[in-house]
Coordinates of C-alpha atoms and ligand atoms in Angstrom, one line a residue:
M8 CA -50.3 40.5 24.0
R9 CA -46.5 41.2 25.3
T10 CA -45.8 40.8 29.3
S11 CA -43.7 42.9 31.3
R12 CA -42.3 39.5 32.4
P13 CA -40.8 37.2 29.6
D14 CA -42.6 34.0 29.2
H15 CA -38.8 32.1 30.1
E16 CA -38.5 34.0 33.4
R17 CA -41.9 32.0 34.9
W18 CA -40.0 29.6 35.7
R19 CA -37.3 28.8 38.6
P20 CA -34.0 27.8 37.6
S21 CA -33.3 24.3 38.2
V22 CA -30.3 24.8 40.1
A23 CA -30.2 27.5 42.5
P24 CA -26.6 27.6 43.8
R25 CA -26.0 28.9 47.7
L26 CA -24.1 32.2 47.4
A27 CA -22.1 34.0 49.9
P28 CA -22.5 37.2 51.5
L29 CA -21.3 40.1 50.0
P30 CA -17.3 41.5 51.3
D31 CA -17.9 44.5 53.6
D32 CA -15.1 46.2 51.7
P33 CA -14.5 44.7 48.1
E34 CA -11.6 45.9 45.9
V35 CA -13.3 45.0 42.7
I36 CA -17.5 45.2 41.6
V37 CA -18.2 42.4 39.0
V38 CA -21.5 43.8 37.4
G39 CA -23.4 41.0 36.2
A40 CA -23.7 37.2 37.3
G41 CA -24.1 35.5 33.9
A42 CA -20.9 33.7 32.2
A43 CA -18.7 36.3 32.3
G44 CA -19.7 37.3 35.4
V45 CA -19.2 33.9 36.8
A46 CA -16.1 34.1 35.5
A47 CA -14.6 36.7 36.5
A48 CA -15.9 36.3 39.9
R49 CA -14.0 32.8 39.7
G50 CA -10.8 34.1 38.5
L51 CA -10.8 37.2 41.0
A52 CA -11.6 34.9 44.2
A53 CA -9.0 32.7 43.0
R54 CA -6.5 34.9 42.9
G55 CA -7.1 36.1 46.7
V56 CA -8.6 39.6 45.6
R57 CA -12.1 40.6 47.7
V58 CA -15.4 40.6 45.0
A59 CA -19.1 41.5 45.0
V60 CA -21.0 41.0 42.3
L61 CA -24.1 42.6 42.2
E62 CA -26.8 41.1 39.3
A63 CA -30.5 42.8 38.6
R64 CA -32.7 39.3 38.3
D65 CA -33.6 37.4 41.2
R66 CA -31.3 34.7 39.8
V67 CA -27.3 33.7 38.6
G68 CA -26.8 32.5 34.7
G69 CA -27.8 35.6 32.6
R70 CA -28.8 34.0 29.4
L71 CA -28.0 30.7 30.2
V72 CA -31.2 29.0 32.2
T73 CA -32.2 25.9 33.0
V74 CA -35.6 25.1 34.1
A75 CA -37.5 21.7 35.3
L76 CA -40.4 21.3 32.5
R77 CA -42.7 18.1 33.2
G78 CA -39.3 16.5 35.2
H79 CA -36.6 17.7 32.4
P80 CA -34.3 20.0 32.6
V81 CA -34.4 22.2 29.7
D82 CA -32.7 25.3 28.2
L83 CA -34.4 28.1 27.6
G84 CA -31.0 30.5 27.2
G85 CA -27.7 28.8 25.5
H86 CA -27.7 25.3 25.5
W87 CA -24.9 24.2 22.9
L88 CA -21.5 24.4 24.3
H89 CA -19.8 25.4 21.0
A90 CA -16.5 25.4 19.9
G91 CA -15.4 22.5 21.7
P92 CA -11.4 22.8 21.8
I93 CA -11.6 26.2 22.1
N94 CA -14.3 26.6 24.9
P95 CA -13.3 27.0 28.5
L96 CA -16.3 25.6 29.8
V97 CA -15.9 22.2 27.7
R98 CA -12.2 22.5 29.5
L99 CA -13.4 23.0 32.9
G100 CA -16.3 20.6 32.6
T101 CA -14.3 18.5 31.7
Q102 CA -11.7 18.9 34.8
R103 CA -14.9 18.7 37.1
G104 CA -16.3 15.3 35.2
E105 CA -19.5 17.1 34.0
P106 CA -21.8 14.9 32.5
L107 CA -20.8 16.7 28.9
R108 CA -21.7 14.6 25.3
V109 CA -20.6 15.4 21.6
A110 CA -23.4 16.9 19.8
A111 CA -24.5 14.1 17.1
Q112 CA -23.4 14.8 13.2
E113 CA -26.6 13.8 12.0
S114 CA -29.4 15.6 11.0
H115 CA -33.0 15.5 9.2
L116 CA -34.4 17.1 5.9
W117 CA -38.3 17.1 5.7
V118 CA -38.8 18.6 2.0
G119 CA -43.0 20.0 2.0
R120 CA -45.2 17.1 3.9
R121 CA -42.2 14.1 3.2
R122 CA -38.9 13.1 4.4
G123 CA -36.2 14.5 2.0
R124 CA -35.0 11.9 -0.2
P125 CA -31.0 11.0 0.1
A126 CA -30.4 12.8 -3.1
E127 CA -31.6 16.0 -1.6
A128 CA -30.0 15.6 1.6
A129 CA -26.6 15.4 -0.4
A130 CA -27.8 18.0 -2.5
L131 CA -28.3 20.5 0.6
G132 CA -24.7 19.2 2.1
R133 CA -23.2 20.1 -1.3
A134 CA -24.8 23.8 -0.8
F135 CA -23.3 24.4 2.7
A136 CA -20.4 22.6 1.8
V137 CA -19.7 25.3 -1.4
A138 CA -20.3 28.3 0.8
D139 CA -18.1 27.4 4.6
R140 CA -15.6 27.0 1.9
A141 CA -16.5 30.2 0.6
M142 CA -17.1 32.4 3.8
S143 CA -13.9 30.1 5.6
T144 CA -11.2 31.4 2.9
Q145 CA -12.6 35.0 3.4
A146 CA -12.6 34.7 7.8
G147 CA -11.0 37.7 8.8
W148 CA -11.4 39.4 5.7
A149 CA -9.2 42.7 5.8
G150 CA -10.4 45.0 2.7
P151 CA -13.0 47.3 3.5
D152 CA -15.6 45.4 5.5
R153 CA -19.1 44.8 4.1
P154 CA -21.8 42.4 4.4
A155 CA -21.5 39.1 5.4
A156 CA -23.9 37.6 2.4
T157 CA -21.6 38.8 -0.4
A158 CA -19.0 36.4 0.3
L159 CA -22.0 33.7 -0.6
P160 CA -21.3 32.3 -4.5
P161 CA -23.2 33.0 -6.6
G162 CA -25.2 29.5 -8.1
L163 CA -25.6 27.7 -4.7
G164 CA -29.1 26.3 -6.3
P165 CA -32.3 25.9 -4.8
W166 CA -30.9 25.3 -1.7
G167 CA -28.5 28.3 -1.1
R168 CA -31.7 30.7 0.6
R169 CA -31.7 27.5 3.2
V170 CA -28.2 27.6 3.3
E171 CA -28.4 31.7 4.2
R172 CA -31.5 31.6 6.3
V173 CA -29.5 28.5 8.6
H174 CA -26.3 31.0 8.7
G175 CA -28.7 34.1 9.6
L176 CA -30.2 32.4 12.2
V177 CA -27.0 31.5 13.5
S178 CA -24.9 34.9 13.2
G179 CA -28.6 36.2 15.0
Q180 CA -29.3 38.5 11.8
S181 CA -29.7 38.2 8.1
L182 CA -26.1 37.7 6.8
D183 CA -26.5 41.1 5.1
R184 CA -26.4 43.0 8.7
V185 CA -23.1 41.1 10.0
S186 CA -19.8 42.1 9.1
L187 CA -17.6 40.3 6.7
Q188 CA -14.1 41.1 8.8
D189 CA -15.9 39.5 11.6
F190 CA -17.3 36.7 10.3
P191 CA -16.8 33.6 10.3
S192 CA -14.9 33.6 13.3
M193 CA -15.7 30.6 14.6
E194 CA -15.5 27.2 14.4
Y195 CA -19.2 26.2 15.2
G196 CA -17.8 22.4 14.7
D197 CA -17.0 19.9 18.1
N198 CA -20.2 20.8 19.8
R199 CA -21.0 19.7 22.7
F200 CA -23.9 19.2 24.7
I201 CA -24.6 18.9 28.7
A202 CA -26.7 16.8 30.6
G203 CA -28.9 19.1 33.3
G204 CA -28.4 22.1 30.9
Y205 CA -25.9 24.8 30.2
G206 CA -27.9 27.1 32.5
G207 CA -27.6 24.3 35.4
Y208 CA -23.9 23.6 34.8
L209 CA -22.9 27.6 35.3
A210 CA -25.1 27.6 38.5
R211 CA -23.2 24.9 40.1
L212 CA -20.3 27.4 39.1
A213 CA -21.3 30.2 41.4
Q214 CA -22.0 28.0 44.2
G215 CA -19.9 29.6 47.1
L216 CA -19.7 33.4 45.1
P217 CA -20.2 36.3 46.7
I218 CA -23.1 37.7 44.6
A219 CA -26.4 40.0 45.6
L220 CA -29.3 39.0 43.7
G221 CA -33.0 41.0 42.8
T222 CA -29.4 44.2 43.3
P223 CA -29.6 46.3 39.3
V224 CA -26.7 48.6 38.7
T225 CA -28.1 52.4 38.7
S226 CA -25.1 53.9 37.9
I227 CA -21.4 54.0 37.8
D228 CA -19.5 56.7 38.6
W229 CA -15.4 56.5 37.5
S230 CA -14.5 60.3 38.3
G231 CA -12.6 59.9 41.2
P232 CA -9.7 57.4 41.9
D233 CA -11.9 54.6 43.0
V234 CA -15.4 53.7 41.5
R235 CA -18.6 54.2 42.9
V236 CA -21.2 51.4 41.6
Q237 CA -24.8 52.7 42.8
A238 CA -27.7 49.8 43.4
G239 CA -31.1 51.3 43.8
P240 CA -30.3 53.0 47.3
R241 CA -26.9 50.7 48.1
S242 CA -23.6 52.0 47.7
F243 CA -20.5 50.2 46.5
T244 CA -17.0 52.0 46.6
A245 CA -14.4 49.9 45.1
R246 CA -10.7 50.3 43.0
A247 CA -12.2 48.9 40.1
V248 CA -15.4 47.3 38.2
I249 CA -16.2 44.8 35.7
V250 CA -19.4 45.6 33.9
T251 CA -20.6 42.6 32.2
I252 CA -24.1 43.7 31.7
P253 CA -25.2 43.0 27.6
T254 CA -24.4 45.7 25.1
M255 CA -28.0 46.1 24.1
V256 CA -29.2 47.0 27.6
L257 CA -25.7 49.5 28.0
R258 CA -26.6 51.0 25.1
A259 CA -30.7 51.6 26.3
A260 CA -29.6 53.1 29.5
P261 CA -26.1 55.0 29.7
L262 CA -24.7 54.3 33.7
F263 CA -21.2 56.2 33.5
T264 CA -20.6 59.6 35.4
P265 CA -18.9 60.7 33.5
A266 CA -19.9 59.4 29.8
L267 CA -17.7 56.8 28.5
P268 CA -15.0 58.1 25.9
P269 CA -16.6 58.7 22.4
E270 CA -14.5 55.4 21.3
V271 CA -15.9 53.4 23.8
A272 CA -19.4 54.7 24.0
D273 CA -19.2 54.1 20.0
A274 CA -18.2 50.6 20.3
I275 CA -21.0 49.5 22.7
T276 CA -23.9 51.5 20.8
G277 CA -22.4 50.1 17.3
F278 CA -23.4 46.5 18.0
A279 CA -26.3 45.3 16.3
T280 CA -28.8 43.2 18.1
G281 CA -28.8 39.4 17.6
I282 CA -32.3 37.2 17.7
Y283 CA -32.0 33.8 18.4
E284 CA -35.9 32.5 20.2
H285 CA -37.2 29.1 21.3
A286 CA -40.2 27.8 21.2
V287 CA -40.0 24.6 23.4
L288 CA -42.5 21.7 22.1
H289 CA -43.3 18.5 24.0
W290 CA -44.0 16.3 21.4
P291 CA -43.6 13.0 21.7
S292 CA -44.7 11.8 18.7
C293 CA -42.5 13.9 16.6
P294 CA -41.5 11.6 13.8
F295 CA -37.8 12.4 13.9
R296 CA -35.7 9.9 16.0
G297 CA -32.6 9.9 17.5
A298 CA -31.1 12.6 20.2
D299 CA -30.3 15.7 19.8
R300 CA -30.0 16.3 15.7
L301 CA -31.2 19.3 13.7
A302 CA -34.0 19.0 11.2
S303 CA -34.4 21.4 8.6
L304 CA -38.3 21.8 7.2
V305 CA -38.1 23.0 3.5
G306 CA -40.7 23.7 1.4
G307 CA -43.5 24.8 3.9
R308 CA -45.7 28.0 3.4
E309 CA -44.3 29.4 6.5
P310 CA -40.6 29.2 6.7
S311 CA -39.0 27.9 9.7
P312 CA -35.2 28.5 10.6
G313 CA -35.2 25.1 12.0
L314 CA -35.8 22.4 14.6
L315 CA -33.5 20.6 17.2
T316 CA -35.0 17.3 17.9
R317 CA -35.2 15.2 21.0
I318 CA -33.3 17.2 22.9
D319 CA -31.2 14.7 25.7
G320 CA -33.3 12.0 23.8
T321 CA -36.4 13.5 25.9
P322 CA -39.6 14.4 24.0
F323 CA -38.9 18.1 24.3
H324 CA -37.7 19.7 20.5
F325 CA -36.7 23.4 20.1
F326 CA -38.4 25.2 17.5
E327 CA -36.2 28.1 16.5
L328 CA -37.3 31.4 15.3
D329 CA -34.5 33.9 14.0
A330 CA -34.5 37.7 13.5
P331 CA -36.7 38.1 10.5
M332 CA -39.6 35.9 12.2
A333 CA -39.3 38.0 15.5
A334 CA -39.6 40.9 13.8
A335 CA -42.7 39.9 11.6
L336 CA -44.0 38.5 15.0
D337 CA -43.6 41.6 17.1
A338 CA -45.1 44.3 13.9
R339 CA -48.3 42.4 14.7
G340 CA -47.8 42.6 18.3
A341 CA -47.9 38.7 18.8
G342 CA -46.7 37.4 22.6
P343 CA -46.1 33.8 23.5
D344 CA -49.4 32.6 22.2
G345 CA -49.0 34.6 19.2
V346 CA -45.6 32.8 18.6
R347 CA -47.5 29.5 19.5
R348 CA -50.3 29.6 16.8
L349 CA -47.5 30.3 14.3
V350 CA -45.3 27.2 15.5
R351 CA -48.6 25.1 15.5
T352 CA -49.3 26.8 11.5
A353 CA -45.8 25.9 10.4
L354 CA -45.5 22.1 11.6
A355 CA -49.4 21.4 10.4
A356 CA -48.1 22.5 7.0
H357 CA -45.4 20.0 7.2
F358 CA -47.0 17.4 9.5
G359 CA -50.6 17.7 9.0
A360 CA -52.9 18.6 12.2
R361 CA -53.6 15.3 13.0
A362 CA -49.5 14.7 14.1
L363 CA -50.1 17.5 16.5
H364 CA -52.5 15.7 18.6
D365 CA -49.6 15.6 21.3
L366 CA -47.9 18.7 20.6
S367 CA -47.5 21.1 23.7
I368 CA -45.5 24.5 23.7
P369 CA -44.7 25.2 27.4
A370 CA -42.7 27.9 27.3
V371 CA -41.4 30.5 24.5
S372 CA -38.2 32.5 25.3
A373 CA -38.4 36.5 24.5
W374 CA -34.9 37.3 25.2
R375 CA -35.6 40.5 23.3
H376 CA -38.1 42.0 25.7
D377 CA -36.0 40.9 28.3
P378 CA -35.1 44.0 30.3
W379 CA -31.5 42.5 31.5
A380 CA -30.8 40.9 27.7
R381 CA -33.1 42.7 25.3
G382 CA -31.7 40.4 23.0
S383 CA -29.8 37.5 22.2
W384 CA -26.3 38.6 21.8
A385 CA -24.5 41.2 19.8
V386 CA -23.9 41.4 16.6
V387 CA -21.2 43.3 14.4
P388 CA -22.7 44.9 11.5
P389 CA -20.7 45.7 8.2
G390 CA -18.3 49.1 9.4
H391 CA -18.2 47.8 13.5
A392 CA -15.3 45.3 13.4
G393 CA -13.0 46.2 15.8
A394 CA -15.5 47.3 18.8
R395 CA -14.6 43.8 20.5
A396 CA -10.7 45.1 20.8
R397 CA -12.4 48.1 21.7
L398 CA -14.2 47.0 24.6
Q399 CA -11.2 44.9 26.0
A400 CA -9.3 47.7 27.1
P401 CA -9.9 49.6 30.1
V402 CA -10.9 52.7 30.4
A403 CA -9.1 54.7 33.1
D404 CA -7.4 51.4 34.5
R405 CA -11.0 51.1 37.0
V406 CA -13.6 50.4 34.7
W407 CA -13.2 46.7 32.4
F408 CA -16.1 45.3 30.0
A409 CA -16.2 41.4 29.8
G410 CA -19.3 39.3 28.3
E411 CA -19.9 37.5 24.6
A412 CA -19.6 40.8 23.0
L413 CA -16.0 41.0 23.6
S414 CA -14.9 37.3 22.1
R415 CA -14.0 37.2 18.4
L416 CA -13.4 33.3 18.2
Q417 CA -16.3 32.4 20.5
W418 CA -18.5 35.6 19.7
G419 CA -22.2 35.3 20.8
T420 CA -21.3 32.6 23.3
A421 CA -21.6 31.7 26.4
G422 CA -17.7 30.0 26.3
G423 CA -16.9 33.3 24.6
A424 CA -18.4 35.1 27.8
Y425 CA -16.6 33.1 30.3
E426 CA -13.2 33.1 28.3
E427 CA -13.7 37.4 28.2
G428 CA -14.9 37.2 32.2
T429 CA -11.5 35.3 32.9
R430 CA -9.6 37.3 30.9
A431 CA -10.5 40.8 33.0
A432 CA -10.3 39.3 36.3
A433 CA -6.9 38.3 35.7
A434 CA -5.9 42.2 34.2
V435 CA -7.9 43.8 37.0
A436 CA -6.2 41.4 39.6
E437 CA -2.6 42.2 37.8
R438 CA -3.5 45.8 38.0
L439 CA -4.5 46.1 41.7
R440 CA -0.9 43.5 42.0
S441 CA 1.1 45.9 40.6
S442 CA -0.3 48.9 42.5
D443 CA 0.5 47.6 45.8
G444 CA 1.5 44.0 45.7
L445 CA -1.2 42.9 48.2
V446 CA -2.9 40.2 45.7
T447 CA -1.6 36.7 46.1
P448 CA -0.8 34.7 42.7
A449 CA -3.9 32.5 41.2
P450 CA -4.0 29.0 41.4
G451 CA -4.8 27.0 38.1
G452 CA -8.3 25.8 37.1
T453 CA -11.0 28.7 37.5
Ligands
LIG4 C1 -32.5 31.8 22.9 C2 -31.0 31.5 23.2 C3 -29.7 30.7 22.9 C4 -28.7 31.0 22.6 N1 -28.0 29.5 22.3 C5 -26.6 29.7 23.0 C6 -26.2 28.5 23.0 O1 -26.2 27.3 22.3 N2 -24.7 28.5 23.2 C7 -23.8 29.6 23.7 O2 -22.8 29.5 23.7 N3 -24.5 30.8 23.4 C8 -26.0 30.6 23.6 N4 -26.4 31.6 23.7 C9 -26.1 33.1 23.9 C10 -25.2 33.0 25.6 O3 -26.9 32.3 25.9 C11 -24.9 34.1 25.6 O4 -24.1 34.4 24.7 C12 -24.1 34.4 27.1 O5 -24.6 33.6 28.0 C13 -23.7 35.5 27.4 O6 -23.1 35.7 28.6 P1 -22.7 36.9 29.5 O7 -22.2 36.6 30.6 O8 -21.7 37.8 28.2 O9 -24.3 37.8 29.6 P2 -25.3 37.4 30.3 O10 -25.3 36.2 30.5 O11 -26.5 37.8 29.9 O12 -25.1 38.0 31.7 C14 -25.1 39.3 32.2 C15 -25.9 39.5 33.2 O13 -26.1 40.7 33.5 C16 -27.1 41.3 34.6 N5 -27.4 42.4 34.3 C17 -27.8 43.5 33.2 N6 -27.9 44.7 33.8 C18 -27.6 44.8 34.5 C19 -28.0 45.9 35.6 N7 -28.1 47.3 35.0 N8 -27.4 45.8 37.1 C20 -26.8 44.4 37.7 N9 -26.9 43.2 36.7 C21 -26.9 43.6 35.2 C22 -28.1 40.6 33.4 O14 -29.2 40.2 34.2 C23 -27.5 39.1 33.6 O15 -27.3 38.0 34.0 C24 -28.0 31.6 23.4 C25 -28.8 33.2 23.5 C26 -29.9 33.1 23.5 C27 -31.1 33.6 24.2

């Protein structure tokens, strides 16, 4: 059965940064200490703006969290640093000497109960190439919006269903529920990983920031010239607020007084919920060799969208769950143990029950049931393109939004969230500076 505390919140994060106390008289409140909130706070602090960050959870990082499982740091949320050339967390990590590594390009194919043949791997590769070409030529599609699935060329052959499934997994929803105008708006190639985990890296970036943990914001009043932010019994007043709460959470519980302008409220409610979950496998004898390789398992009775194998060269692997699988599990009320059973059944169908003798499944993520996330990332459904841009504009020069949902080029990612937090911080600081000239110029390298 579903528990009130999602499985992925049972572990302590592997990095707990030392945080600073909140200033008495903050100029800006940042709500949320995920990638966007940390970026915003760093950007403001670097410009000499007094900032206070209010975070609902008892940890920083939001949908990035690294925990120690059997002594290894394992990410239970985001783990790839996507889009290396444009990802600010890659740029910053390189400057800081963080242990980044380029993700492996090689992958595995398993068909039914055997390894895929070279000809099958080549056919799958061709189907991906044809689909990617068709989709990228329609990137930024300017005609009337329609589902991204309509861009897939016909005749992808027997591998077409696999290609569509993987694109659906990566998008967070099947392609018939994703806007073509918004897709594909990110270069997924050139990915990186980071030793010690993505969550651990973000936690290091939060070191020394003024963040109050366990402080869920319950209302934001922007009716006056200042903003009043209520967090249970605690009340904060500031000149501006940067809200990084996931759109799925904002949609579930409106916080604003007065209500947000209709175009902003519609932008928030119109996003669909992206679903992508992990079952973390500890499986030393897994038949796949080589670190950080994706494996496609096809032809089994239980459809499985994908595996990421031997993460960082360890016996840990991610079995990935997409939106249809999560919906089927939820429809029958399966909790984490139901996920474990499904994973074992799927793997046994491909490798035989005996091959699973040393398999354990220490953790199963359930971000869709997490009250502070309610999903993995925001998805733009057909007809809703433009929502990201609408949220980038401030409301009454007092309320700014930031977070993964706003990023078009790096949609759904921690890099996109960080970029948007940085952008909002610069805009807010500029706004304060232009109204009273009190703010000092920003040093680089935030
Ligand atoms: C399983 C999974 C795998 C993923 N894989 C990748 C990946 O490989 N690479 C990648 O780049 N991205 C990945 N993502 C997406 C990525 O994790 C997110 O896009 C990113 O972390 C979002 O950052 P954010 O700051 O926008 O939001 P969040 O990280 O969600 O931060 C928002 C913060 O606001 C807090 N909050 C919510 N409500 C309140 C409130 N009322 N008061 C105060 N605080 C509140 C939350 O607790 C949270 O800390 C994955 C996500 C999941 C779930």
